[in-house]
Amino acid sequence: MRVYLSENAFMDLLLSSAEVYKSECLGFLLGYKLEDRFIIEHAFSLQTASRKLKGVKSQDRSHKQIEPILARFDRLQIIGDFHSHTQFGMYKGVPHPSKEDIAGMTPEQIYLIVAINNNRKTMIWAENRDSTISGSVDNFFFKISAYFINGSAAVRKAKIHCPFPPGF
Ligand SMILES: [Zn+2]
């Protein structure tokens, strides 16, 4: 499984996770799914997510209010969600799904985790061999992973592809 992140979605993910840094953000991914790939066009964070330092409450994931608007854009659908994992005390945020994250996954959807930590080194943005993408912006270091549930209900990693905008 592959995930194609648009430049817009990439920017959204960085901004959403940096804005609430030290808390976690949560949002929906908009795009479409083809047989072997997810195309993510937009990522928008949920204002209604009640943020805790560690973890965002999952009951805020209903999309009743935005459903009528989404229905007007037939090419785009909610194809999954994203949230950030951030530094917590001495523990760095890592882009691995927690038990709760996995329990909240359903088939045919894609789930992105944005690990965001402080880092003073400049790291060039790249698609990594472990299927993630990572890089730094100013003092932040980001590492983004994608997961999905396959036919036998196992959690699998998808490979992320992203056309990094100039300067990244
Ligand atoms: Zn999580």
Coordinates of C-alpha atoms and ligand atoms in Angstrom, one line a residue:
M1 CA 0.0 0.0 0.0
R2 CA 1.2 3.4 -0.9
V3 CA 0.2 6.9 0.3
Y4 CA 0.6 10.0 -1.8
L5 CA 0.7 13.2 0.2
S6 CA -0.1 16.4 -1.7
E7 CA 1.9 19.5 -0.9
N8 CA -1.2 21.0 0.7
A9 CA -1.7 18.0 2.9
F10 CA 2.0 17.9 3.9
M11 CA 1.8 21.6 5.0
D12 CA -1.4 21.0 6.9
L13 CA 0.2 18.1 8.8
L14 CA 3.2 20.2 9.8
L15 CA 1.2 23.2 10.8
S16 CA -1.5 21.3 12.8
S17 CA 1.1 19.4 14.8
A18 CA 3.4 22.4 15.4
E19 CA 0.5 24.7 16.4
V20 CA -0.4 22.6 19.5
Y21 CA 3.1 21.3 20.1
K22 CA 3.4 19.5 23.4
S23 CA -0.3 18.5 23.0
E24 CA -1.5 16.2 20.3
C25 CA -3.6 17.3 17.3
L26 CA -6.2 15.2 15.6
G27 CA -7.8 15.7 12.2
F28 CA -9.3 14.1 9.1
L29 CA -7.6 13.2 5.8
L30 CA -9.4 14.1 2.6
G31 CA -8.8 12.5 -0.7
Y32 CA -9.5 9.2 -2.4
K33 CA -8.5 5.6 -2.4
L34 CA -7.5 3.6 -5.4
E35 CA -6.8 -0.1 -5.4
D36 CA -3.3 0.0 -4.0
R37 CA -2.9 3.6 -2.9
F38 CA -4.4 6.5 -0.9
I39 CA -4.2 9.9 -2.4
I40 CA -4.3 12.5 0.3
E41 CA -5.3 16.0 -0.9
H42 CA -6.1 17.8 2.4
A43 CA -5.6 17.2 6.1
F44 CA -7.7 19.4 8.4
S45 CA -7.4 19.4 12.1
L46 CA -10.5 19.2 14.3
Q47 CA -11.2 22.2 16.5
T48 CA -13.5 20.0 18.6
A49 CA -10.8 17.6 19.6
S50 CA -10.3 17.8 23.3
R51 CA -6.6 17.6 23.7
K52 CA -4.8 16.0 26.5
L53 CA -1.0 16.1 26.9
K54 CA -0.9 12.5 25.8
G55 CA -3.7 11.3 23.5
V56 CA -6.7 13.0 21.9
K57 CA -10.1 11.7 22.9
S58 CA -11.4 9.4 20.2
Q59 CA -15.1 10.2 20.7
D60 CA -14.6 13.5 19.0
R61 CA -14.2 11.8 15.6
S62 CA -17.8 12.1 14.5
H63 CA -18.3 13.9 11.2
K64 CA -22.0 14.7 11.3
Q65 CA -21.5 18.5 11.1
I66 CA -19.2 18.4 8.1
E67 CA -20.9 15.6 6.1
P68 CA -23.2 17.8 4.1
I69 CA -20.3 20.0 3.0
L70 CA -18.1 17.0 2.0
A71 CA -21.0 15.6 0.0
R72 CA -20.7 18.6 -2.4
F73 CA -17.2 17.5 -3.3
D74 CA -17.7 14.1 -4.8
R75 CA -14.1 13.5 -5.7
L76 CA -12.9 13.9 -2.1
Q77 CA -13.9 11.8 0.9
I78 CA -12.7 11.2 4.4
I79 CA -10.2 8.4 3.9
G80 CA -8.7 8.3 7.4
D81 CA -7.3 10.5 10.1
F82 CA -4.1 11.8 11.5
H83 CA -2.8 12.8 14.9
S84 CA 0.5 13.8 16.3
H85 CA 2.8 12.1 18.9
T86 CA 4.7 14.7 20.7
Q87 CA 7.4 14.9 23.4
F88 CA 6.1 13.9 26.8
G89 CA 8.4 14.6 29.7
M90 CA 11.7 12.8 28.8
Y91 CA 10.0 10.7 26.2
K92 CA 10.2 11.7 22.6
G93 CA 7.2 11.3 20.3
V94 CA 7.6 8.3 18.1
P95 CA 5.6 7.6 14.9
H96 CA 4.3 4.2 16.1
P97 CA 0.6 3.5 16.8
S98 CA -0.4 3.0 20.4
K99 CA -2.8 0.2 21.5
E100 CA -5.6 2.7 21.5
D101 CA -4.6 4.0 18.0
I102 CA -4.8 0.4 16.6
A103 CA -8.1 -0.2 18.4
G104 CA -9.6 2.8 16.6
M105 CA -8.6 1.7 13.1
T106 CA -11.0 0.4 10.6
P107 CA -10.3 -1.3 7.2
E108 CA -10.2 0.8 4.0
Q109 CA -8.9 3.8 5.9
I110 CA -5.4 5.2 6.3
Y111 CA -4.0 6.6 9.5
L112 CA -1.1 9.0 9.7
I113 CA 1.0 9.6 12.8
V114 CA 3.1 12.8 12.9
A115 CA 5.9 12.5 15.5
I116 CA 7.1 16.0 16.4
N117 CA 10.1 16.7 18.6
N118 CA 12.6 19.4 19.3
N119 CA 15.8 19.1 17.4
R120 CA 18.6 21.5 16.8
K121 CA 20.2 19.7 13.9
T122 CA 19.0 20.5 10.3
M123 CA 17.7 17.3 8.7
I124 CA 16.9 17.3 5.0
W125 CA 13.4 16.0 4.2
A126 CA 13.4 12.5 2.7
E127 CA 11.4 9.4 2.0
N128 CA 12.9 6.8 4.3
R129 CA 13.6 3.1 3.8
D130 CA 11.2 2.4 6.8
S131 CA 8.4 3.8 4.7
T132 CA 8.2 7.1 6.7
I133 CA 9.1 10.6 5.6
S134 CA 11.1 12.9 7.9
G135 CA 12.9 16.1 8.1
S136 CA 13.3 19.3 10.2
V137 CA 11.8 22.7 10.1
D138 CA 13.5 25.3 12.3
N139 CA 13.7 23.6 15.7
F140 CA 11.2 20.9 15.0
F141 CA 11.9 17.4 13.7
F142 CA 9.0 15.6 12.1
K143 CA 8.6 11.9 11.2
I144 CA 5.4 10.8 9.6
S145 CA 4.2 7.2 9.3
A146 CA 1.1 5.7 7.7
Y147 CA -0.8 2.6 8.9
F148 CA -3.8 0.6 7.7
I149 CA -5.6 -2.6 8.5
N150 CA -5.4 -5.3 5.9
G151 CA -7.8 -8.0 5.0
S152 CA -6.8 -10.3 7.9
A153 CA -7.1 -7.4 10.4
A154 CA -3.4 -7.0 10.8
V155 CA -1.9 -3.6 11.2
R156 CA 0.4 -2.7 8.3
K157 CA 2.6 0.2 7.4
A158 CA 2.1 2.0 4.1
K159 CA 4.9 3.7 2.2
I160 CA 4.5 7.5 2.1
H161 CA 5.5 9.5 -1.0
C162 CA 5.5 13.2 -0.9
P163 CA 6.7 15.9 -3.4
F164 CA 8.4 18.2 -0.9
P165 CA 7.9 21.8 -1.6
P166 CA 10.9 24.0 -2.5
G167 CA 13.0 24.7 0.6
F168 CA 12.2 21.4 2.2
Ligands
ZN1 ZN -1.4 7.9 18.9

